[in-house]
PDB file of N, CA and C and ligand atoms in Angstrom:
ATOM      1  N   UNK H   1    -130.901-165.380  72.458  1.00 87.00           N
ATOM      2  CA  UNK H   1    -129.424-165.594  72.131  1.00 87.00           C
ATOM      3  C   UNK H   1    -128.693-164.705  72.716  1.00 87.00           C
ATOM      4  N   UNK H   2    -129.040-163.421  72.801  1.00 92.00           N
ATOM      5  CA  UNK H   2    -128.310-162.349  73.487  1.00 92.00           C
ATOM      6  C   UNK H   2    -128.158-162.882  75.006  1.00 92.00           C
ATOM      7  N   UNK H   3    -129.227-163.518  75.524  1.00 95.00           N
ATOM      8  CA  UNK H   3    -129.404-163.678  77.106  1.00 95.00           C
ATOM      9  C   UNK H   3    -128.362-164.924  77.161  1.00 95.00           C
ATOM     10  N   UNK H   4    -128.343-165.772  76.381  1.00 97.00           N
ATOM     11  CA  UNK H   4    -127.406-166.796  76.419  1.00 97.00           C
ATOM     12  C   UNK H   4    -126.067-166.332  76.318  1.00 97.00           C
ATOM     13  N   UNK H   5    -125.505-165.673  75.543  1.00 97.00           N
ATOM     14  CA  UNK H   5    -124.191-165.296  75.325  1.00 97.00           C
ATOM     15  C   UNK H   5    -124.073-164.221  76.604  1.00 97.00           C
ATOM     16  N   UNK H   6    -124.869-163.458  77.101  1.00 98.00           N
ATOM     17  CA  UNK H   6    -124.512-162.845  78.313  1.00 98.00           C
ATOM     18  C   UNK H   6    -124.324-163.663  79.696  1.00 98.00           C
ATOM     19  N   UNK H   7    -125.119-164.857  79.699  1.00 98.00           N
ATOM     20  CA  UNK H   7    -124.931-165.752  80.518  1.00 98.00           C
ATOM     21  C   UNK H   7    -123.685-166.544  80.511  1.00 98.00           C
ATOM     22  N   UNK H   8    -123.200-167.134  79.421  1.00 98.00           N
ATOM     23  CA  UNK H   8    -121.859-167.463  79.292  1.00 98.00           C
ATOM     24  C   UNK H   8    -120.940-166.869  79.526  1.00 98.00           C
ATOM     25  N   UNK H   9    -120.793-165.538  78.902  1.00 98.00           N
ATOM     26  CA  UNK H   9    -119.730-164.797  79.056  1.00 98.00           C
ATOM     27  C   UNK H   9    -119.782-163.767  80.397  1.00 98.00           C
ATOM     28  N   UNK H  10    -120.836-164.056  81.320  1.00 98.00           N
ATOM     29  CA  UNK H  10    -120.921-163.375  82.553  1.00 98.00           C
ATOM     30  C   UNK H  10    -121.169-161.970  82.360  1.00 98.00           C
ATOM     31  N   UNK H  11    -121.410-161.413  81.282  1.00 98.00           N
ATOM     32  CA  UNK H  11    -121.696-159.996  80.824  1.00 98.00           C
ATOM     33  C   UNK H  11    -120.127-159.287  81.217  1.00 98.00           C
ATOM     34  N   UNK H  12    -119.509-159.874  80.788  1.00 98.00           N
ATOM     35  CA  UNK H  12    -117.946-159.250  80.465  1.00 98.00           C
ATOM     36  C   UNK H  12    -117.675-159.227  79.338  1.00 98.00           C
ATOM     37  N   UNK H  13    -116.635-158.262  78.979  1.00 98.00           N
ATOM     38  CA  UNK H  13    -116.174-158.084  77.666  1.00 98.00           C
ATOM     39  C   UNK H  13    -115.205-159.278  77.395  1.00 98.00           C
ATOM     40  N   UNK H  14    -115.397-159.875  76.286  1.00 97.00           N
ATOM     41  CA  UNK H  14    -114.482-161.141  76.033  1.00 97.00           C
ATOM     42  C   UNK H  14    -113.116-160.817  75.190  1.00 97.00           C
ATOM     43  N   UNK H  15    -113.180-159.454  74.560  1.00 96.00           N
ATOM     44  CA  UNK H  15    -112.179-159.102  73.801  1.00 96.00           C
ATOM     45  C   UNK H  15    -110.796-159.498  74.221  1.00 96.00           C
ATOM     46  N   UNK H  16    -109.760-160.104  73.633  1.00 94.00           N
ATOM     47  CA  UNK H  16    -108.492-160.168  73.924  1.00 94.00           C
ATOM     48  C   UNK H  16    -107.640-158.977  73.929  1.00 94.00           C
ATOM     49  N   UNK H  17    -106.935-158.926  74.751  1.00 94.00           N
ATOM     50  CA  UNK H  17    -105.917-157.485  74.830  1.00 94.00           C
ATOM     51  C   UNK H  17    -104.653-158.222  74.172  1.00 94.00           C
ATOM     52  N   UNK H  18    -103.645-157.115  74.084  1.00 93.00           N
ATOM     53  CA  UNK H  18    -102.550-157.420  73.278  1.00 93.00           C
ATOM     54  C   UNK H  18    -101.723-158.511  74.292  1.00 93.00           C
ATOM     55  N   UNK H  19    -102.086-158.696  75.777  1.00 95.00           N
ATOM     56  CA  UNK H  19    -101.078-159.508  76.390  1.00 95.00           C
ATOM     57  C   UNK H  19    -101.985-161.031  76.464  1.00 95.00           C
ATOM     58  N   UNK H  20    -102.997-160.916  75.699  1.00 94.00           N
ATOM     59  CA  UNK H  20    -103.904-162.181  75.618  1.00 94.00           C
ATOM     60  C   UNK H  20    -104.633-162.367  76.658  1.00 94.00           C
ATOM     61  N   UNK H  21    -104.753-161.627  77.702  1.00 96.00           N
ATOM     62  CA  UNK H  21    -106.096-161.348  78.827  1.00 96.00           C
ATOM     63  C   UNK H  21    -107.496-161.040  78.088  1.00 96.00           C
ATOM     64  N   UNK H  22    -108.238-161.094  78.838  1.00 96.00           N
ATOM     65  CA  UNK H  22    -109.634-160.817  78.371  1.00 96.00           C
ATOM     66  C   UNK H  22    -109.721-159.000  79.135  1.00 96.00           C
ATOM     67  N   UNK H  23    -110.394-158.306  78.273  1.00 97.00           N
ATOM     68  CA  UNK H  23    -110.872-156.942  78.846  1.00 97.00           C
ATOM     69  C   UNK H  23    -111.655-157.077  80.024  1.00 97.00           C
ATOM     70  N   UNK H  24    -112.535-157.694  80.241  1.00 97.00           N
ATOM     71  CA  UNK H  24    -113.369-157.992  81.641  1.00 97.00           C
ATOM     72  C   UNK H  24    -114.249-156.924  82.072  1.00 97.00           C
ATOM     73  N   UNK H  25    -114.328-155.953  81.104  1.00 97.00           N
ATOM     74  CA  UNK H  25    -115.105-154.654  81.574  1.00 97.00           C
ATOM     75  C   UNK H  25    -116.683-155.067  81.269  1.00 97.00           C
ATOM     76  N   UNK H  26    -117.624-154.635  82.013  1.00 97.00           N
ATOM     77  CA  UNK H  26    -118.976-154.787  81.998  1.00 97.00           C
ATOM     78  C   UNK H  26    -119.567-154.650  80.424  1.00 97.00           C
ATOM     79  N   UNK H  27    -119.997-155.795  80.081  1.00 97.00           N
ATOM     80  CA  UNK H  27    -120.571-155.623  78.423  1.00 97.00           C
ATOM     81  C   UNK H  27    -122.072-155.263  78.452  1.00 97.00           C
ATOM     82  N   UNK H  28    -122.366-154.582  77.601  1.00 94.00           N
ATOM     83  CA  UNK H  28    -123.839-154.459  77.336  1.00 94.00           C
ATOM     84  C   UNK H  28    -124.180-155.184  75.919  1.00 94.00           C
ATOM     85  N   UNK H  29    -123.433-154.867  75.014  1.00 94.00           N
ATOM     86  CA  UNK H  29    -123.502-155.281  73.749  1.00 94.00           C
ATOM     87  C   UNK H  29    -123.040-156.812  73.306  1.00 94.00           C
ATOM     88  N   UNK H  30    -123.788-157.619  72.538  1.00 95.00           N
ATOM     89  CA  UNK H  30    -123.099-158.749  71.847  1.00 95.00           C
ATOM     90  C   UNK H  30    -122.661-158.533  70.674  1.00 95.00           C
ATOM     91  N   UNK H  31    -121.427-159.050  70.301  1.00 94.00           N
ATOM     92  CA  UNK H  31    -120.683-158.895  69.042  1.00 94.00           C
ATOM     93  C   UNK H  31    -120.514-160.215  68.239  1.00 94.00           C
ATOM     94  N   UNK H  32    -120.520-159.970  66.905  1.00 92.00           N
ATOM     95  CA  UNK H  32    -120.066-161.055  66.119  1.00 92.00           C
ATOM     96  C   UNK H  32    -118.737-161.010  66.067  1.00 92.00           C
ATOM     97  N   UNK H  33    -118.118-162.182  66.420  1.00 91.00           N
ATOM     98  CA  UNK H  33    -116.681-162.276  66.352  1.00 91.00           C
ATOM     99  C   UNK H  33    -116.107-162.170  64.943  1.00 91.00           C
ATOM    100  N   UNK H  34    -116.642-162.900  63.841  1.00 90.00           N
ATOM    101  CA  UNK H  34    -116.503-162.766  62.738  1.00 90.00           C
ATOM    102  C   UNK H  34    -117.931-162.038  61.962  1.00 90.00           C
ATOM    103  N   UNK H  35    -117.680-160.842  61.309  1.00 86.00           N
ATOM    104  CA  UNK H  35    -118.889-160.312  60.727  1.00 86.00           C
ATOM    105  C   UNK H  35    -119.591-161.095  59.787  1.00 86.00           C
ATOM    106  N   UNK H  36    -120.815-161.027  59.886  1.00 86.00           N
ATOM    107  CA  UNK H  36    -121.513-161.686  58.934  1.00 86.00           C
ATOM    108  C   UNK H  36    -122.924-162.230  59.526  1.00 86.00           C
ATOM    109  N   UNK H  37    -123.299-163.277  58.926  1.00 89.00           N
ATOM    110  CA  UNK H  37    -124.512-163.794  59.175  1.00 89.00           C
ATOM    111  C   UNK H  37    -124.455-165.232  60.117  1.00 89.00           C
ATOM    112  N   UNK H  38    -123.203-165.438  60.528  1.00 93.00           N
ATOM    113  CA  UNK H  38    -123.204-166.597  61.552  1.00 93.00           C
ATOM    114  C   UNK H  38    -123.635-166.018  62.836  1.00 93.00           C
ATOM    115  N   UNK H  39    -124.868-166.538  63.298  1.00 92.00           N
ATOM    116  CA  UNK H  39    -125.702-166.002  64.615  1.00 92.00           C
ATOM    117  C   UNK H  39    -125.394-167.166  65.717  1.00 92.00           C
ATOM    118  N   UNK H  40    -124.417-168.012  65.502  1.00 95.00           N
ATOM    119  CA  UNK H  40    -124.403-169.218  66.230  1.00 95.00           C
ATOM    120  C   UNK H  40    -123.615-168.613  67.810  1.00 95.00           C
ATOM    121  N   UNK H  41    -123.807-169.290  68.681  1.00 95.00           N
ATOM    122  CA  UNK H  41    -123.155-168.804  70.097  1.00 95.00           C
ATOM    123  C   UNK H  41    -121.708-168.712  69.863  1.00 95.00           C
ATOM    124  N   UNK H  42    -121.176-169.622  69.201  1.00 95.00           N
ATOM    125  CA  UNK H  42    -119.557-169.582  68.895  1.00 95.00           C
ATOM    126  C   UNK H  42    -119.093-168.382  68.450  1.00 95.00           C
ATOM    127  N   UNK H  43    -119.897-167.678  67.787  1.00 96.00           N
ATOM    128  CA  UNK H  43    -119.726-166.499  66.820  1.00 96.00           C
ATOM    129  C   UNK H  43    -119.983-165.222  67.456  1.00 96.00           C
ATOM    130  N   UNK H  44    -120.509-165.411  68.680  1.00 96.00           N
ATOM    131  CA  UNK H  44    -121.054-164.392  69.470  1.00 96.00           C
ATOM    132  C   UNK H  44    -120.123-164.076  70.789  1.00 96.00           C
ATOM    133  N   UNK H  45    -120.006-162.994  71.155  1.00 97.00           N
ATOM    134  CA  UNK H  45    -119.398-162.766  72.548  1.00 97.00           C
ATOM    135  C   UNK H  45    -119.875-161.294  73.097  1.00 97.00           C
ATOM    136  N   UNK H  46    -119.675-161.360  74.375  1.00 97.00           N
ATOM    137  CA  UNK H  46    -120.019-160.004  74.990  1.00 97.00           C
ATOM    138  C   UNK H  46    -119.034-159.181  74.658  1.00 97.00           C
ATOM    139  N   UNK H  47    -119.350-157.752  74.552  1.00 97.00           N
ATOM    140  CA  UNK H  47    -118.294-156.562  74.426  1.00 97.00           C
ATOM    141  C   UNK H  47    -118.764-155.549  74.861  1.00 97.00           C
ATOM    142  N   UNK H  48    -117.530-154.644  75.584  1.00 97.00           N
ATOM    143  CA  UNK H  48    -117.983-153.439  76.247  1.00 97.00           C
ATOM    144  C   UNK H  48    -118.025-152.263  75.300  1.00 97.00           C
ATOM    145  N   UNK H  49    -118.592-151.492  75.599  1.00 96.00           N
ATOM    146  CA  UNK H  49    -119.015-150.014  74.832  1.00 96.00           C
ATOM    147  C   UNK H  49    -117.629-149.714  74.274  1.00 96.00           C
ATOM    148  N   UNK H  50    -116.659-149.668  74.953  1.00 96.00           N
ATOM    149  CA  UNK H  50    -115.067-149.231  74.283  1.00 96.00           C
ATOM    150  C   UNK H  50    -114.836-149.963  72.978  1.00 96.00           C
ATOM    151  N   UNK H  51    -115.080-151.370  73.480  1.00 96.00           N
ATOM    152  CA  UNK H  51    -114.331-152.008  72.227  1.00 96.00           C
ATOM    153  C   UNK H  51    -115.331-152.147  71.181  1.00 96.00           C
ATOM    154  N   UNK H  52    -116.552-151.997  71.431  1.00 94.00           N
ATOM    155  CA  UNK H  52    -117.512-152.056  70.591  1.00 94.00           C
ATOM    156  C   UNK H  52    -117.284-150.687  69.533  1.00 94.00           C
ATOM    157  N   UNK H  53    -117.196-149.667  70.108  1.00 93.00           N
ATOM    158  CA  UNK H  53    -116.971-148.413  69.380  1.00 93.00           C
ATOM    159  C   UNK H  53    -115.874-148.454  68.558  1.00 93.00           C
ATOM    160  N   UNK H  54    -114.673-149.077  69.179  1.00 92.00           N
ATOM    161  CA  UNK H  54    -113.347-149.083  68.417  1.00 92.00           C
ATOM    162  C   UNK H  54    -113.681-150.045  67.325  1.00 92.00           C
ATOM    163  N   UNK H  55    -114.223-151.156  67.518  1.00 88.00           N
ATOM    164  CA  UNK H  55    -114.268-152.202  66.449  1.00 88.00           C
ATOM    165  C   UNK H  55    -115.604-151.532  65.050  1.00 88.00           C
ATOM    166  N   UNK H  56    -116.488-150.825  65.594  1.00 85.00           N
ATOM    167  CA  UNK H  56    -117.424-150.098  64.747  1.00 85.00           C
ATOM    168  C   UNK H  56    -116.453-149.395  63.835  1.00 85.00           C
ATOM    169  N   UNK H  57    -115.825-148.624  64.392  1.00 90.00           N
ATOM    170  CA  UNK H  57    -114.991-147.634  63.855  1.00 90.00           C
ATOM    171  C   UNK H  57    -113.935-148.236  62.767  1.00 90.00           C
ATOM    172  N   UNK H  58    -113.241-149.225  63.316  1.00 88.00           N
ATOM    173  CA  UNK H  58    -112.419-149.807  62.443  1.00 88.00           C
ATOM    174  C   UNK H  58    -113.229-150.534  61.076  1.00 88.00           C
ATOM    175  N   UNK H  59    -114.252-151.095  61.384  1.00 85.00           N
ATOM    176  CA  UNK H  59    -114.866-151.793  60.431  1.00 85.00           C
ATOM    177  C   UNK H  59    -115.692-150.447  59.378  1.00 85.00           C
ATOM    178  N   UNK H  60    -115.947-149.434  59.777  1.00 90.00           N
ATOM    179  CA  UNK H  60    -116.169-148.414  59.077  1.00 90.00           C
ATOM    180  C   UNK H  60    -115.159-147.789  58.250  1.00 90.00           C
ATOM    181  N   UNK H  61    -113.993-147.785  58.786  1.00 90.00           N
ATOM    182  CA  UNK H  61    -112.910-147.405  58.001  1.00 90.00           C
ATOM    183  C   UNK H  61    -112.494-148.266  56.927  1.00 90.00           C
ATOM    184  N   UNK H  62    -112.606-149.645  57.262  1.00 89.00           N
ATOM    185  CA  UNK H  62    -112.368-150.494  56.229  1.00 89.00           C
ATOM    186  C   UNK H  62    -113.195-150.574  54.962  1.00 89.00           C
ATOM    187  N   UNK H  63    -114.198-150.523  55.292  1.00 90.00           N
ATOM    188  CA  UNK H  63    -115.441-150.313  54.342  1.00 90.00           C
ATOM    189  C   UNK H  63    -115.199-149.171  53.476  1.00 90.00           C
ATOM    190  N   UNK H  64    -114.895-148.002  54.272  1.00 90.00           N
ATOM    191  CA  UNK H  64    -114.640-146.794  53.235  1.00 90.00           C
ATOM    192  C   UNK H  64    -113.547-146.806  52.282  1.00 90.00           C
ATOM    193  N   UNK H  65    -112.136-147.490  52.901  1.00 91.00           N
ATOM    194  CA  UNK H  65    -111.162-147.694  52.159  1.00 91.00           C
ATOM    195  C   UNK H  65    -111.434-148.721  51.106  1.00 91.00           C
ATOM    196  N   UNK H  66    -111.999-149.620  51.326  1.00 91.00           N
ATOM    197  CA  UNK H  66    -112.704-150.654  50.146  1.00 91.00           C
ATOM    198  C   UNK H  66    -113.189-150.024  48.900  1.00 91.00           C
ATOM    199  N   UNK H  67    -114.264-149.019  49.393  1.00 90.00           N
ATOM    200  CA  UNK H  67    -114.859-148.247  48.556  1.00 90.00           C
ATOM    201  C   UNK H  67    -114.179-147.448  47.615  1.00 90.00           C
ATOM    202  N   UNK H  68    -113.292-146.801  48.409  1.00 88.00           N
ATOM    203  CA  UNK H  68    -112.406-145.976  47.774  1.00 88.00           C
ATOM    204  C   UNK H  68    -111.415-146.586  46.367  1.00 88.00           C
ATOM    205  N   UNK H  69    -110.679-147.594  46.990  1.00 89.00           N
ATOM    206  CA  UNK H  69    -110.083-148.740  46.204  1.00 89.00           C
ATOM    207  C   UNK H  69    -110.843-148.961  45.092  1.00 89.00           C
ATOM    208  N   UNK H  70    -112.138-149.477  45.146  1.00 86.00           N
ATOM    209  CA  UNK H  70    -113.068-150.016  44.176  1.00 86.00           C
ATOM    210  C   UNK H  70    -113.304-148.823  42.943  1.00 86.00           C
ATOM    211  N   UNK H  71    -113.593-147.500  43.701  1.00 84.00           N
ATOM    212  CA  UNK H  71    -113.669-146.579  42.871  1.00 84.00           C
ATOM    213  C   UNK H  71    -112.445-146.024  42.069  1.00 84.00           C
ATOM    214  N   UNK H  72    -111.518-146.323  42.712  1.00 80.00           N
ATOM    215  CA  UNK H  72    -110.341-145.951  41.840  1.00 80.00           C
ATOM    216  C   UNK H  72    -109.940-146.932  40.807  1.00 80.00           C
ATOM    217  N   UNK H  73    -110.245-148.121  41.215  1.00 78.00           N
ATOM    218  CA  UNK H  73    -110.038-149.248  40.315  1.00 78.00           C
ATOM    219  C   UNK H  73    -110.837-149.270  38.869  1.00 78.00           C
ATOM    220  N   UNK H  74    -111.947-148.702  39.143  1.00 74.00           N
ATOM    221  CA  UNK H  74    -112.855-148.507  38.299  1.00 74.00           C
ATOM    222  C   UNK H  74    -112.503-147.433  36.962  1.00 74.00           C
ATOM    223  N   UNK H  75    -111.818-146.507  37.466  1.00 71.00           N
ATOM    224  CA  UNK H  75    -111.426-145.325  36.784  1.00 71.00           C
ATOM    225  C   UNK H  75    -110.037-145.828  36.043  1.00 71.00           C
ATOM    226  N   UNK H  76    -110.148-146.026  34.667  1.00 75.00           N
ATOM    227  CA  UNK H  76    -109.164-146.180  33.628  1.00 75.00           C
ATOM    228  C   UNK H  76    -109.070-145.270  32.588  1.00 75.00           C
ATOM    229  N   UNK H  77    -108.031-144.613  32.542  1.00 76.00           N
ATOM    230  CA  UNK H  77    -107.676-143.496  31.531  1.00 76.00           C
ATOM    231  C   UNK H  77    -107.610-144.269  30.247  1.00 76.00           C
ATOM    232  N   UNK H  78    -108.500-143.861  29.090  1.00 79.00           N
ATOM    233  CA  UNK H  78    -108.248-144.768  27.733  1.00 79.00           C
ATOM    234  C   UNK H  78    -107.548-144.042  26.735  1.00 79.00           C
ATOM    235  N   UNK H  79    -107.481-142.712  27.055  1.00 79.00           N
ATOM    236  CA  UNK H  79    -106.891-141.902  26.119  1.00 79.00           C
ATOM    237  C   UNK H  79    -105.459-141.201  27.102  1.00 79.00           C
ATOM    238  N   UNK H  80    -104.619-140.840  26.025  1.00 79.00           N
ATOM    239  CA  UNK H  80    -103.335-140.205  26.715  1.00 79.00           C
ATOM    240  C   UNK H  80    -103.728-138.970  27.160  1.00 79.00           C
ATOM    241  N   UNK H  81    -102.948-138.472  28.211  1.00 80.00           N
ATOM    242  CA  UNK H  81    -103.332-137.190  28.806  1.00 80.00           C
ATOM    243  C   UNK H  81    -102.887-136.254  27.834  1.00 80.00           C
ATOM    244  N   UNK H  82    -103.635-135.143  27.399  1.00 80.00           N
ATOM    245  CA  UNK H  82    -103.310-134.021  26.395  1.00 80.00           C
ATOM    246  C   UNK H  82    -102.015-133.330  26.564  1.00 80.00           C
ATOM    247  N   UNK H  83    -101.666-133.381  27.889  1.00 81.00           N
ATOM    248  CA  UNK H  83    -100.350-132.652  28.101  1.00 81.00           C
ATOM    249  C   UNK H  83     -99.083-133.690  27.637  1.00 81.00           C
ATOM    250  N   UNK H  84     -99.587-134.950  27.202  1.00 69.00           N
ATOM    251  CA  UNK H  84     -98.215-135.728  26.901  1.00 69.00           C
ATOM    252  C   UNK H  84     -98.044-135.488  25.286  1.00 69.00           C
ATOM    253  N   UNK H  85     -99.157-135.011  24.827  1.00 65.00           N
ATOM    254  CA  UNK H  85     -98.893-134.820  23.215  1.00 65.00           C
ATOM    255  C   UNK H  85     -97.625-133.930  22.848  1.00 65.00           C
TER     256      UNK H  85
HETATM  257 ZN1   ZN X   1    -113.604-154.644  76.446  1.00 88.12          ZN
END
């Protein structure tokens, strides 16, 4: 599968830049366009190291923030703060 993606994408990074052109850097890794278990060719693309690192960092931060939100949502004060009495 990796080989097929590299062949299709010519081993060039397929990430779109802000001007909608492709990055075009030499790509070592294959990336899931949408994270998850979709391993079809249509959901895979070549990605350069730089974009891969950037994406991984963003996904890590997202997961971290989601975990923080979740832990905050779980905490509910059931009693009034003693300072308010
Ligand atoms: Zn790139």
